[in-house]
Each structure stands twice: as C-alpha cells, then as structure tokens.
Short mmCIF file of C-alpha atoms in Angstrom, two decimals:
data_model
loop_
_atom_site.label_atom_id
_atom_site.label_comp_id
_atom_site.label_asym_id
_atom_site.label_seq_id
_atom_site.Cartn_x
_atom_site.Cartn_y
_atom_site.Cartn_z
CA MET A 1 0.00 0.00 0.00
CA ILE A 2 2.80 2.42 0.90
CA LYS A 3 4.51 1.68 -2.42
CA ARG A 4 1.31 2.40 -4.36
CA ILE A 5 0.79 5.66 -2.52
CA GLY A 6 4.38 6.62 -3.35
CA ILE A 7 3.88 5.87 -7.06
CA VAL A 8 0.64 7.90 -7.17
CA ALA A 9 2.43 10.76 -5.42
CA LEU A 10 5.22 10.66 -8.03
CA TRP A 11 2.67 10.87 -10.85
CA LEU A 12 0.90 13.81 -9.24
CA LEU A 13 4.15 15.60 -8.40
CA ALA A 14 5.39 15.20 -11.97
CA LEU A 15 2.17 16.71 -13.36
CA ALA A 16 2.36 19.58 -10.86
CA LEU A 17 6.01 20.27 -11.75
CA ILE A 18 5.18 20.33 -15.46
CA VAL A 19 2.63 23.09 -14.83
CA VAL A 20 5.04 25.01 -12.59
CA THR A 21 8.05 24.76 -14.91
CA MET A 22 6.04 25.72 -17.99
CA ASN A 23 4.88 28.86 -16.14
CA SER A 24 8.05 29.55 -14.16
CA ASN A 25 8.27 33.14 -15.42
CA GLU A 26 4.64 34.05 -14.74
CA PRO A 27 3.77 36.59 -12.01
CA TYR A 28 1.98 34.15 -9.73
CA LEU A 29 5.21 32.18 -9.34
CA VAL A 30 7.50 35.16 -8.78
CA ARG A 31 8.32 34.00 -5.24
CA LEU A 32 9.81 30.77 -6.61
CA ARG A 33 12.46 32.52 -8.64
CA GLY A 34 16.07 32.23 -7.63
CA VAL A 35 16.52 29.52 -4.99
CA GLY A 36 13.02 28.14 -5.63
CA ASN A 37 13.75 27.59 -9.32
CA LEU A 38 17.05 25.90 -8.49
CA ILE A 39 15.26 23.48 -6.17
CA ILE A 40 12.61 22.76 -8.80
CA LEU A 41 15.26 22.16 -11.44
CA GLY A 42 17.20 19.93 -9.07
CA VAL A 43 14.12 17.82 -8.36
CA SER A 44 13.23 17.74 -12.07
CA VAL A 45 16.67 16.32 -12.90
CA GLY A 46 17.23 14.26 -9.77
CA VAL A 47 14.04 12.19 -9.81
CA PRO A 48 14.51 10.89 -13.40
CA ILE A 49 18.09 9.91 -12.52
CA LEU A 50 16.83 8.11 -9.43
CA LEU A 51 14.15 6.30 -11.46
CA LEU A 52 16.75 5.24 -14.03
CA ARG A 53 19.04 3.88 -11.33
CA ARG A 54 16.13 1.90 -9.91
CA GLY A 55 15.58 0.29 -13.32
CA ALA A 56 12.43 2.09 -14.43
CA TRP A 57 13.47 2.00 -18.10
CA ARG A 58 14.35 -1.70 -18.00
CA SER A 59 11.12 -2.58 -16.23
CA ARG A 60 8.60 -4.74 -18.05
CA LYS A 61 5.81 -2.55 -16.67
CA LEU A 62 4.64 0.10 -19.12
CA GLY A 63 3.65 2.33 -16.20
CA ASP A 64 7.23 2.49 -14.92
CA ARG A 65 8.52 3.64 -18.31
CA LEU A 66 5.73 6.18 -18.73
CA LEU A 67 6.45 7.59 -15.27
CA LEU A 68 10.12 8.01 -16.20
CA LEU A 69 9.22 9.75 -19.46
CA LEU A 70 6.77 12.01 -17.62
CA TRP A 71 9.50 13.02 -15.19
CA CYS A 72 11.73 14.04 -18.10
CA VAL A 73 9.20 16.71 -19.10
CA PRO A 74 9.63 19.23 -16.21
CA ALA A 75 13.32 19.86 -16.90
CA PHE A 76 12.63 20.27 -20.62
CA ALA A 77 9.69 22.61 -19.88
CA PHE A 78 11.82 24.67 -17.50
CA ILE A 79 14.60 25.07 -20.07
CA LEU A 80 12.06 25.98 -22.74
CA ALA A 81 10.41 28.60 -20.52
CA GLN A 82 13.74 30.17 -19.58
CA THR A 83 14.87 30.20 -23.21
CA TRP A 84 11.65 31.90 -24.27
CA PHE A 85 12.06 34.52 -21.55
CA ALA A 86 15.69 35.12 -22.53
CA TRP A 87 14.66 35.60 -26.15
CA ARG A 88 11.97 38.12 -25.19
CA LYS A 89 14.50 40.00 -23.09
CA HIS A 90 17.07 39.96 -25.89
CA GLU A 91 14.53 41.36 -28.36
CA VAL A 92 13.66 44.24 -26.04
CA LEU A 93 17.28 45.07 -25.20
CA ALA A 94 18.08 45.10 -28.93
CA THR A 95 15.33 47.64 -29.64
CA ASP A 96 16.38 50.45 -31.96
CA ALA A 97 17.20 53.63 -30.01
CA ALA A 98 14.59 55.73 -31.83
CA ILE A 99 11.84 53.27 -30.93
CA ALA A 100 13.13 52.89 -27.37
CA HIS A 101 13.03 56.66 -26.88
CA LEU A 102 9.53 56.84 -28.34
CA LEU A 103 7.99 54.08 -26.21
CA GLY A 104 10.25 53.96 -23.16
CA PRO A 105 9.03 57.16 -21.44
CA HIS A 106 5.61 55.55 -21.00
CA PHE A 107 6.74 52.71 -18.71
CA VAL A 108 7.30 52.79 -14.95
CA VAL A 109 8.80 49.47 -13.92
CA GLY A 110 9.56 47.59 -10.71
CA TYR A 111 12.94 45.89 -10.47
CA ALA A 112 14.81 43.31 -8.46
CA ALA A 113 18.39 43.99 -9.63
CA SER A 114 19.57 47.59 -9.79
CA GLU A 115 22.10 46.69 -12.50
CA GLU A 116 19.30 45.55 -14.80
CA ALA A 117 17.24 48.65 -14.03
CA ALA A 118 20.24 50.86 -14.78
CA MET A 119 20.69 49.14 -18.14
CA LEU A 120 17.04 49.70 -19.06
CA ALA A 121 17.28 53.32 -17.93
CA ALA A 122 20.45 53.99 -19.93
CA LYS A 123 18.91 52.51 -23.08
CA GLY A 124 15.83 54.69 -22.70
CA LEU A 125 13.55 51.65 -22.51
CA ILE A 126 11.80 52.90 -19.38
CA GLY A 127 10.69 56.29 -18.13
CA GLY A 128 10.67 55.45 -14.46
CA VAL A 129 11.20 52.86 -11.75
CA TYR A 130 8.97 51.68 -8.92
CA VAL A 131 10.64 51.03 -5.58
CA THR A 132 8.99 48.88 -2.94
CA ARG A 133 9.59 46.44 -0.07
CA HIS A 134 11.97 44.08 -1.85
CA ASN A 135 14.12 47.05 -2.87
CA ALA A 136 14.22 48.37 0.69
CA GLY A 137 14.65 44.97 2.35
CA ASP A 138 16.79 45.37 5.45
CA ARG A 139 18.66 48.31 3.95
CA THR A 140 19.05 51.79 5.39
CA ALA A 141 17.49 54.86 3.83
CA ALA A 142 20.97 56.01 2.84
CA GLU A 143 21.68 52.76 1.01
CA LEU A 144 18.44 52.92 -0.98
CA LYS A 145 19.07 56.59 -1.67
CA GLY A 146 22.48 55.65 -3.08
CA GLU A 147 20.95 53.02 -5.34
CA ILE A 148 18.38 55.46 -6.71
CA ALA A 149 21.16 58.00 -7.27
CA GLU A 150 23.10 55.40 -9.25
CA LEU A 151 20.07 54.76 -11.47
CA GLN A 152 19.71 58.47 -12.10
CA ALA A 153 23.43 58.75 -12.83
CA ALA A 154 23.12 56.00 -15.45
CA ARG A 155 20.27 57.94 -16.99
CA VAL A 156 22.10 61.25 -17.04
CA GLY A 157 25.23 59.54 -18.34
CA ALA A 158 23.22 58.35 -21.34
CA GLY A 159 22.05 61.91 -22.04
CA LEU A 160 18.43 61.12 -21.13
CA PRO A 161 15.96 62.90 -18.83
CA PRO A 162 15.78 61.91 -15.15
CA LEU A 163 13.73 58.88 -14.21
CA ILE A 164 10.39 59.07 -12.46
CA VAL A 165 10.93 57.25 -9.16
CA ALA A 166 7.59 56.03 -7.84
CA ALA A 167 6.63 54.41 -4.54
CA ASP A 168 3.52 53.30 -2.63
CA GLN A 169 3.80 55.21 0.63
CA GLU A 170 0.21 55.90 1.63
CA GLY A 171 0.62 55.48 5.35
CA GLY A 172 -1.15 52.90 7.50
CA VAL A 173 -1.26 49.38 6.02
CA VAL A 174 0.39 50.47 2.76
CA ALA A 175 3.81 51.92 3.49
CA HIS A 176 6.15 49.89 1.31
CA LEU A 177 9.26 51.87 2.22
CA SER A 178 8.74 51.65 5.97
CA PRO A 179 11.23 50.67 7.14
CA PRO A 180 13.62 52.30 6.44
CA LEU A 181 11.41 55.40 6.24
CA PRO A 182 9.32 56.38 9.28
CA ARG A 183 5.84 54.85 9.24
CA GLU A 184 3.08 57.46 9.16
CA ASP A 185 -0.51 56.92 10.26
CA ALA A 186 -3.17 56.39 7.61
CA LEU A 187 -4.93 59.51 6.34
CA SER A 188 -8.16 58.05 7.68
CA THR A 189 -6.98 58.86 11.21
CA LEU A 190 -7.60 62.54 10.40
CA ALA A 191 -11.20 62.08 9.31
CA ASP A 192 -12.78 62.78 12.71
CA LEU A 193 -11.00 66.09 13.23
CA ALA A 194 -12.76 69.39 12.67
CA SER A 195 -12.36 70.86 9.19
CA GLU A 196 -9.57 73.35 9.79
CA PRO A 197 -7.41 71.11 12.01
CA ARG A 198 -7.65 68.20 9.57
CA ARG A 199 -6.64 70.46 6.68
CA ARG A 200 -3.52 71.51 8.58
CA ALA A 201 -2.81 67.97 9.75
CA ALA A 202 -3.18 66.53 6.24
CA GLU A 203 -0.81 69.07 4.74
CA ALA A 204 1.68 68.57 7.56
CA LEU A 205 1.59 64.80 7.05
CA GLY A 206 2.14 65.31 3.32
CA ARG A 207 5.10 67.60 4.00
CA ARG A 208 6.71 65.10 6.39
CA GLN A 209 6.17 62.14 4.12
CA GLY A 210 7.20 64.13 1.06
CA ALA A 211 10.41 65.32 2.73
CA ALA A 212 11.39 61.75 3.63
CA LEU A 213 10.61 60.49 0.11
CA ALA A 214 12.39 63.40 -1.58
CA GLU A 215 15.49 62.86 0.56
CA MET A 216 15.59 59.26 -0.66
CA GLY A 217 15.12 60.28 -4.30
CA VAL A 218 11.46 59.33 -4.79
CA THR A 219 9.66 61.79 -7.08
CA LEU A 220 6.11 60.35 -7.30
CA ASN A 221 4.07 58.90 -4.45
CA LEU A 222 1.24 56.64 -5.63
CA ALA A 223 -1.13 58.13 -3.07
CA PRO A 224 -3.61 59.17 -1.77
CA VAL A 225 -6.49 56.70 -2.12
CA LEU A 226 -9.70 58.54 -3.07
CA ASP A 227 -12.01 55.53 -3.17
CA LEU A 228 -14.89 55.93 -0.74
CA ARG A 229 -14.75 53.52 2.18
CA PRO A 230 -17.05 50.57 1.49
CA ASP A 231 -19.35 48.75 3.85
CA ARG A 232 -17.31 46.03 5.59
CA SER A 233 -19.66 43.31 4.34
CA ARG A 234 -18.61 44.10 0.75
CA THR A 235 -14.92 43.49 1.43
CA ARG A 236 -15.08 40.41 3.64
CA PHE A 237 -12.95 38.41 1.21
CA ASP A 238 -10.66 41.25 0.11
CA PHE A 239 -7.19 39.98 1.02
CA ASN A 240 -5.07 42.15 -1.31
CA THR A 241 -6.75 45.43 -2.18
CA LEU A 242 -7.72 46.11 1.47
CA ILE A 243 -9.63 49.16 0.34
CA GLY A 244 -11.71 49.16 3.52
CA GLN A 245 -8.54 49.83 5.51
CA ARG A 246 -6.94 52.22 3.03
CA ALA A 247 -9.87 54.50 2.18
CA ILE A 248 -9.96 57.84 4.03
CA SER A 249 -13.70 58.03 4.66
CA ASP A 250 -17.11 57.24 3.22
CA ASP A 251 -17.85 61.00 3.07
CA PRO A 252 -16.71 62.57 -0.25
CA THR A 253 -16.29 66.00 1.36
CA VAL A 254 -13.94 64.65 4.01
CA VAL A 255 -11.96 62.66 1.43
CA SER A 256 -11.58 65.72 -0.81
CA GLU A 257 -10.46 67.98 2.02
CA ILE A 258 -7.86 65.60 3.45
CA ALA A 259 -6.55 64.41 0.07
CA THR A 260 -6.23 67.89 -1.44
CA ASN A 261 -4.18 69.19 1.45
CA TYR A 262 -2.10 66.03 1.64
CA VAL A 263 -1.23 66.39 -2.07
CA ARG A 264 -0.28 70.03 -1.48
CA GLY A 265 1.97 68.93 1.36
CA LEU A 266 3.74 66.41 -0.86
CA ALA A 267 4.15 69.05 -3.58
CA ALA A 268 5.65 71.51 -1.10
CA SER A 269 8.34 68.91 -0.43
CA GLY A 270 8.98 68.34 -4.13
CA VAL A 271 7.10 65.05 -4.54
CA GLY A 272 4.22 64.44 -6.94
CA ALA A 273 1.06 62.53 -6.05
CA ALA A 274 -1.03 60.00 -7.95
CA VAL A 275 -4.66 59.84 -6.79
CA LYS A 276 -6.27 56.42 -7.11
CA HIS A 277 -8.10 54.18 -8.08
CA PHE A 278 -10.52 55.77 -10.56
CA PRO A 279 -13.36 54.88 -11.24
CA GLY A 280 -13.33 53.57 -7.67
CA LEU A 281 -13.02 50.30 -5.79
CA GLY A 282 -15.43 51.05 -2.97
CA ARG A 283 -18.47 49.61 -4.74
CA VAL A 284 -16.91 46.49 -6.26
CA THR A 285 -16.47 43.15 -4.51
CA ALA A 286 -13.96 41.43 -6.80
CA ASP A 287 -10.25 41.99 -6.17
CA THR A 288 -8.60 43.21 -9.39
CA HIS A 289 -5.31 41.70 -8.22
CA HIS A 290 -6.82 38.40 -9.29
CA PHE A 291 -10.22 38.85 -10.98
CA ALA A 292 -12.19 41.07 -13.33
CA ALA A 293 -14.32 43.60 -11.44
CA ARG A 294 -17.43 45.42 -12.65
CA LEU A 295 -18.91 48.71 -11.49
CA ASN A 296 -22.55 48.91 -12.55
CA THR A 297 -23.57 52.05 -10.67
CA PRO A 298 -25.16 54.78 -12.86
CA THR A 299 -22.75 57.53 -13.88
CA ALA A 300 -24.88 60.28 -12.35
CA GLU A 301 -24.72 58.59 -8.96
CA LEU A 302 -20.95 58.18 -9.21
CA GLU A 303 -20.51 61.83 -10.20
CA GLY A 304 -22.43 62.90 -7.12
CA ALA A 305 -20.48 60.78 -4.68
CA ASP A 306 -17.52 58.51 -5.56
CA TRP A 307 -16.07 60.80 -8.22
CA ARG A 308 -16.35 64.09 -6.30
CA PRO A 309 -12.95 63.66 -4.59
CA PHE A 310 -11.30 62.91 -7.95
CA HIS A 311 -12.82 66.09 -9.44
CA ASP A 312 -11.83 68.19 -6.45
CA VAL A 313 -8.22 67.04 -6.21
CA ILE A 314 -7.26 67.04 -9.90
CA GLU A 315 -8.90 70.43 -10.43
CA SER A 316 -7.04 72.09 -7.56
CA THR A 317 -3.65 70.34 -7.75
CA SER A 318 -1.31 68.90 -10.38
CA ALA A 319 -1.85 65.34 -9.17
CA VAL A 320 -1.47 62.41 -11.54
CA LEU A 321 -4.62 60.30 -11.98
CA MET A 322 -4.30 56.53 -11.56
CA VAL A 323 -6.96 54.56 -13.44
CA GLY A 324 -7.72 51.07 -12.18
CA HIS A 325 -8.82 47.86 -13.83
CA VAL A 326 -12.52 48.10 -12.97
CA ILE A 327 -14.99 47.77 -15.85
CA LEU A 328 -17.24 50.85 -15.85
CA GLU A 329 -20.37 49.31 -17.33
CA SER A 330 -22.24 52.57 -17.97
CA ILE A 331 -19.49 53.77 -20.32
CA ASP A 332 -17.59 50.72 -21.59
CA PRO A 333 -18.90 47.29 -20.57
CA ASP A 334 -16.29 45.45 -22.62
CA ARG A 335 -12.96 46.43 -21.07
CA PRO A 336 -11.44 47.79 -17.84
CA ALA A 337 -11.24 51.57 -17.47
CA SER A 338 -7.43 51.42 -17.56
CA HIS A 339 -7.45 50.68 -21.27
CA SER A 340 -10.86 51.97 -22.34
CA LYS A 341 -10.72 54.84 -24.80
CA ALA A 342 -14.31 55.69 -23.91
CA VAL A 343 -13.23 56.22 -20.29
CA LEU A 344 -9.71 57.61 -20.77
CA ASP A 345 -10.36 59.89 -23.72
CA GLY A 346 -14.12 60.27 -23.77
CA LEU A 347 -14.83 60.76 -20.07
CA ILE A 348 -11.58 61.90 -18.45
CA ARG A 349 -9.95 63.89 -21.26
CA HIS A 350 -13.04 65.42 -22.86
CA ALA A 351 -16.01 65.36 -20.48
CA TRP A 352 -13.83 66.22 -17.49
CA ASN A 353 -11.37 68.31 -19.54
CA TYR A 354 -8.43 66.74 -17.68
CA ASP A 355 -5.14 67.30 -19.44
CA GLY A 356 -2.89 65.96 -16.72
CA VAL A 357 -0.96 62.72 -16.56
CA ILE A 358 -2.83 59.41 -16.39
CA ILE A 359 -1.08 56.32 -15.06
CA THR A 360 -2.57 52.83 -15.13
CA ASP A 361 -2.73 50.62 -12.10
CA ASP A 362 -0.23 47.75 -12.17
CA LEU A 363 -0.61 45.80 -15.40
CA VAL A 364 0.70 42.72 -13.59
CA MET A 365 -2.69 42.09 -12.00
CA GLY A 366 -5.07 39.27 -12.75
CA ALA A 367 -7.72 41.61 -14.18
CA ILE A 368 -5.28 42.51 -16.99
CA TYR A 369 -2.53 39.91 -17.10
CA GLY A 370 -5.01 37.06 -17.01
CA GLY A 371 -6.43 38.24 -20.33
CA ASP A 372 -5.00 39.76 -23.50
CA VAL A 373 -2.26 41.94 -22.02
CA CYS A 374 -1.03 43.05 -25.45
CA LYS A 375 -4.47 44.37 -26.34
CA ALA A 376 -4.59 46.21 -23.02
CA VAL A 377 -1.19 47.86 -23.63
CA VAL A 378 -2.12 49.08 -27.11
CA GLU A 379 -5.55 50.32 -26.10
CA ALA A 380 -4.17 52.12 -23.03
CA LEU A 381 -1.57 54.03 -25.06
CA ASN A 382 -3.98 54.83 -27.89
CA GLY A 383 -6.73 55.74 -25.46
CA GLY A 384 -4.85 58.45 -23.58
CA ALA A 385 -2.89 56.78 -20.77
CA ASP A 386 0.54 58.35 -20.36
CA LEU A 387 2.30 55.91 -18.02
CA LEU A 388 1.91 52.13 -17.84
CA LEU A 389 2.82 50.70 -14.45
CA VAL A 390 4.56 47.30 -14.31
CA ALA A 391 5.13 47.02 -10.58
CA TYR A 392 4.62 43.68 -8.85
CA ASP A 393 6.81 41.65 -11.21
CA GLY A 394 9.17 43.87 -13.17
CA ALA A 395 10.32 40.92 -15.29
CA GLN A 396 6.98 41.11 -17.12
CA PHE A 397 8.19 44.41 -18.60
CA TYR A 398 9.90 42.49 -21.40
CA ARG A 399 6.63 40.94 -22.50
CA ILE A 400 4.66 44.17 -22.08
CA PHE A 401 7.19 46.37 -23.87
CA GLY A 402 7.32 43.76 -26.64
CA CYS A 403 3.57 44.18 -27.05
CA ALA A 404 3.98 47.92 -27.59
CA ARG A 405 6.91 47.53 -29.95
CA ARG A 406 5.16 44.97 -32.15
CA ALA A 407 2.07 47.17 -32.25
CA LEU A 408 4.23 50.08 -33.41
CA GLU A 409 5.85 47.93 -36.09
CA HIS A 410 2.43 46.89 -37.39
CA GLY A 411 1.00 50.39 -37.44
CA GLN A 412 -1.35 49.79 -34.51
CA LEU A 413 -0.13 52.63 -32.28
CA ASP A 414 -1.43 56.16 -32.68
CA LEU A 415 1.65 58.40 -32.99
CA ILE A 416 -0.48 61.51 -32.51
CA ALA A 417 -1.74 60.13 -29.17
CA LEU A 418 1.86 59.32 -28.17
CA ALA A 419 3.00 62.85 -29.07
CA ARG A 420 0.23 64.38 -26.95
CA SER A 421 1.18 62.08 -24.12
CA GLU A 422 4.83 63.11 -24.33
CA GLU A 423 3.79 66.75 -24.09
CA ARG A 424 1.70 66.04 -20.98
CA LEU A 425 4.62 64.20 -19.37
CA ARG A 426 6.95 67.09 -20.15
CA ARG A 427 4.54 69.73 -18.91
CA ARG A 428 3.05 68.12 -15.82
CA LEU A 429 5.97 66.11 -14.48
CA GLY A 430 8.50 68.79 -15.27
CA LYS A 431 10.72 66.51 -17.33
CA PRO A 432 11.71 66.70 -20.96
CA VAL A 433 10.90 63.58 -22.95
CA GLU A 434 13.39 62.17 -25.43
CA THR A 435 11.52 61.68 -28.69
CA SER A 436 12.31 60.81 -32.27
CA ALA A 437 11.12 62.59 -35.35
CA PRO A 438 8.14 60.69 -36.80
CA GLY A 439 9.98 60.12 -40.04
CA VAL A 440 12.84 58.38 -38.25
CA VAL A 441 10.49 56.04 -36.45
CA GLU A 442 8.25 55.41 -39.46
CA SER A 443 11.25 54.48 -41.59
CA ARG A 444 11.74 51.49 -39.30
CA MET A 445 8.11 50.39 -39.42
CA ARG A 446 6.56 47.92 -41.83
CA GLY A 447 3.23 49.70 -42.02
CA PRO A 448 1.58 53.13 -41.61
CA THR A 449 1.82 54.51 -38.10
CA SER A 450 0.19 57.92 -38.21
CA ARG A 451 -3.17 56.72 -36.88
CA ALA A 452 -4.37 53.54 -35.30
CA GLY A 453 -7.93 52.30 -35.22
CA PHE A 454 -9.87 50.18 -32.77
#
C-alpha cells in the first residue's frame, strides 16, 4: 500500500512540476524565482536519474517507463520557458534607439536587480522605476538613496531625462518603504478632526512624508487613495486590495479635504502625487489583483459621490490620476477603465477636460494579465494613458514592452496620441521627454503609423 501511494504521489508531483516549470516566469510564481527555481530544477533532474538507477526504463511494466518519461518533461519545460524569456529579453534590449526613446518614457517598472534597471534606464527603454519592499529589504534609507542615485546617474550619463521614481507610501497598512522610512498613520486617522485642524494635519503629514521620500530620491508617491470607504460586508474576502482599511472616509467632502491638502503637502516637499483608483473600488467586490471587477452604478450617482474627490483634487492640484482595472459598465462594458478609450479619452480627457498625466494601475494584476495583455497595452496608449505601471513583477516588462513595440511595427499605435502624451509628461511632471522625429520612427516600421484604429 505504501509503495502504491508513493507511485501515485510521483505521478501527481510530476504533473504539478510540469505546470510550474512551464509557467516559471509568470507573475503568480514570482516567489519561486532564484533559490526556488534551483530546487525545482534539481528535483526535475534528480528524480529521473533516481528512477533510471532503480531500473524504471528496464522494467517490463509500461507504467514504470511512462512515469520516467513524464519526469523528463519538467526539466525540458523549465529550459524551454527560460529560453523563451531570454529571447523576449534579448529582443527588447536590442530595440532600436529611436523606438526605445519613443515608447520607453511611457513605462514605470519595478525591479529586483539595480544593475538591470540601470541598463534599461540607460537605453531609454523605461521612463521610471517603482521602488517597494523588496528594494528596501533590510537596507538603510541612505543605502536605498544611493541606489536610486546610481540609477539616475546612469540615466544622465546616457544623455536622457531623469527617471520618475515612484513608490507606494500611503501610510497605514500600505507603506512599502517603511522601514527604512518612518511609518506614518493612515490619512483616515484625520477624518474625525474638525475641518480646519484636519486640513492643517493633512498638509503637515504630506510635508513630512514628502520630505522623507524626496530625501531618498522618490519623485512620485502613488497616493492618496480617493475611493470611498465601502461597507465592511462588501470586502469580507478582500485579502489584497484592502480598500476598507486604506480609504480615508465614506464621506466625499472629508476625502476631498484631506486628500487635497495632503497632495499640497507632498508638492511643497517636491514630490508628486497620484490619486487612485478611478473609477473607484469602494463599490466592487472582486479583487482586481486576481479577478475582473465590474462597477454597474449609474454615472450620475458616481458623479455625485464617488467621483467628487477625484474632481476636487485634480482640479485644484497637479496630481497624476491613476486609473484602475474596474470595468465601468455605464461607459464601456467590454474592457477595464485602464485601457478603455471611452473612459480615458471620452470621459476623463473630454467630459472632465483633464489634461494631466494618467497612469494605469499595475498591469501585472489578474484583471489585466489574465487576459489579452497586449491588447490592453495598445488600447491604453492609444486611449490616452501616459504611463503604464509594471510594478509587482518587473520581469513582465519584457513581455509588455514587446507588445507595444510589435504594435508600433504593425501600425497599430497612434503616434499623434503618443505625441500628446509626451507633451503632458513634459509639462506636468517637469521633465523633458526624449523623442524621435516621426519620419525616423516610421522608416523602421513595416506599415503606416500615423493613426491607429480600434
């Protein structure tokens, strides 16, 4: 009986390893990279050797031979997956400079190795980096500051504009650079103060947090959260977004007042803000980290409540607007807001007359990455998004940038939309954007690139 259980376990483990090795570069398995991958590869090679030594191939039982053959698959699948990833990376790193400088400014990318990030920065393949917990680790603020300075030095040495350096430092449960930075209380702790004291307290908090971020070299804080606080029963199974803990209040007036002054405090310290997550997560139950989420509330109701803080803050400050991966059914029931032209261009750019910078939420989320990520990239850029965030797993940048480059080569990117985006980045983020004359880029394309259709 024990032997049979062992054989069944070997069959099941082999099947599981095949799935894991085939997908070893996917975001959900990011924690297995490095030592985890070495262990998986060792098991994938070691078990077939052990089976051979125990005579599996010489056995008269067909099942023994099939088990041995099955165990040969994980190692082959792992090598194939790593080869495919290396090829994708090679293609991106070999991108023509004119194309890199055209597309690169639109990507803000997380990284594990500073050397790799410096290479991408020097080649102009990215416009910014995202720093978070794994970058801070057990390091001091001075050490992380030095690393960011080295990335900027690589950028300047290549004759390119400074990088955007983004971080998630909201305060409370989301403070990805604490430690080493001091941990601040959540903005929601100010909600019960009287109006004038909470205005002063919000600005003071923004100034303190902004000063600490600026000293480290961070230029854009992906905060504050403007989503209205949901009823707790709606977020019972929310294990990642945690919007119930991150939202400032369920009162739009209170959210607007605190957020506006917090953004002004950040700005006074030289740090930009990105308000999030339009069109709002307070009314949805699905977690966009893993699943598609739909918002089916009428637009008029949203304008009168959930969207009031977004209006108030972007009209009175120079904050960047982060658009999330929620499907806004009243405007575009077919795609998330983050890559919907009807939402980005129709609602935000035209109906709201917002000409500031739009950044997408992390594209390495199930709501996007679990579908057609290439379609999302193209539609986001053509629709009016200025910055595409690739945060959780920076290695996915090679796939995502490849999507944009292939779209450009096939005439599927709107160069006029890209030019307008570059102007917004230059004007609102205070940084020049390295561009190429359209003729230079078009000479490298296989098709027309002046206008893309949907």
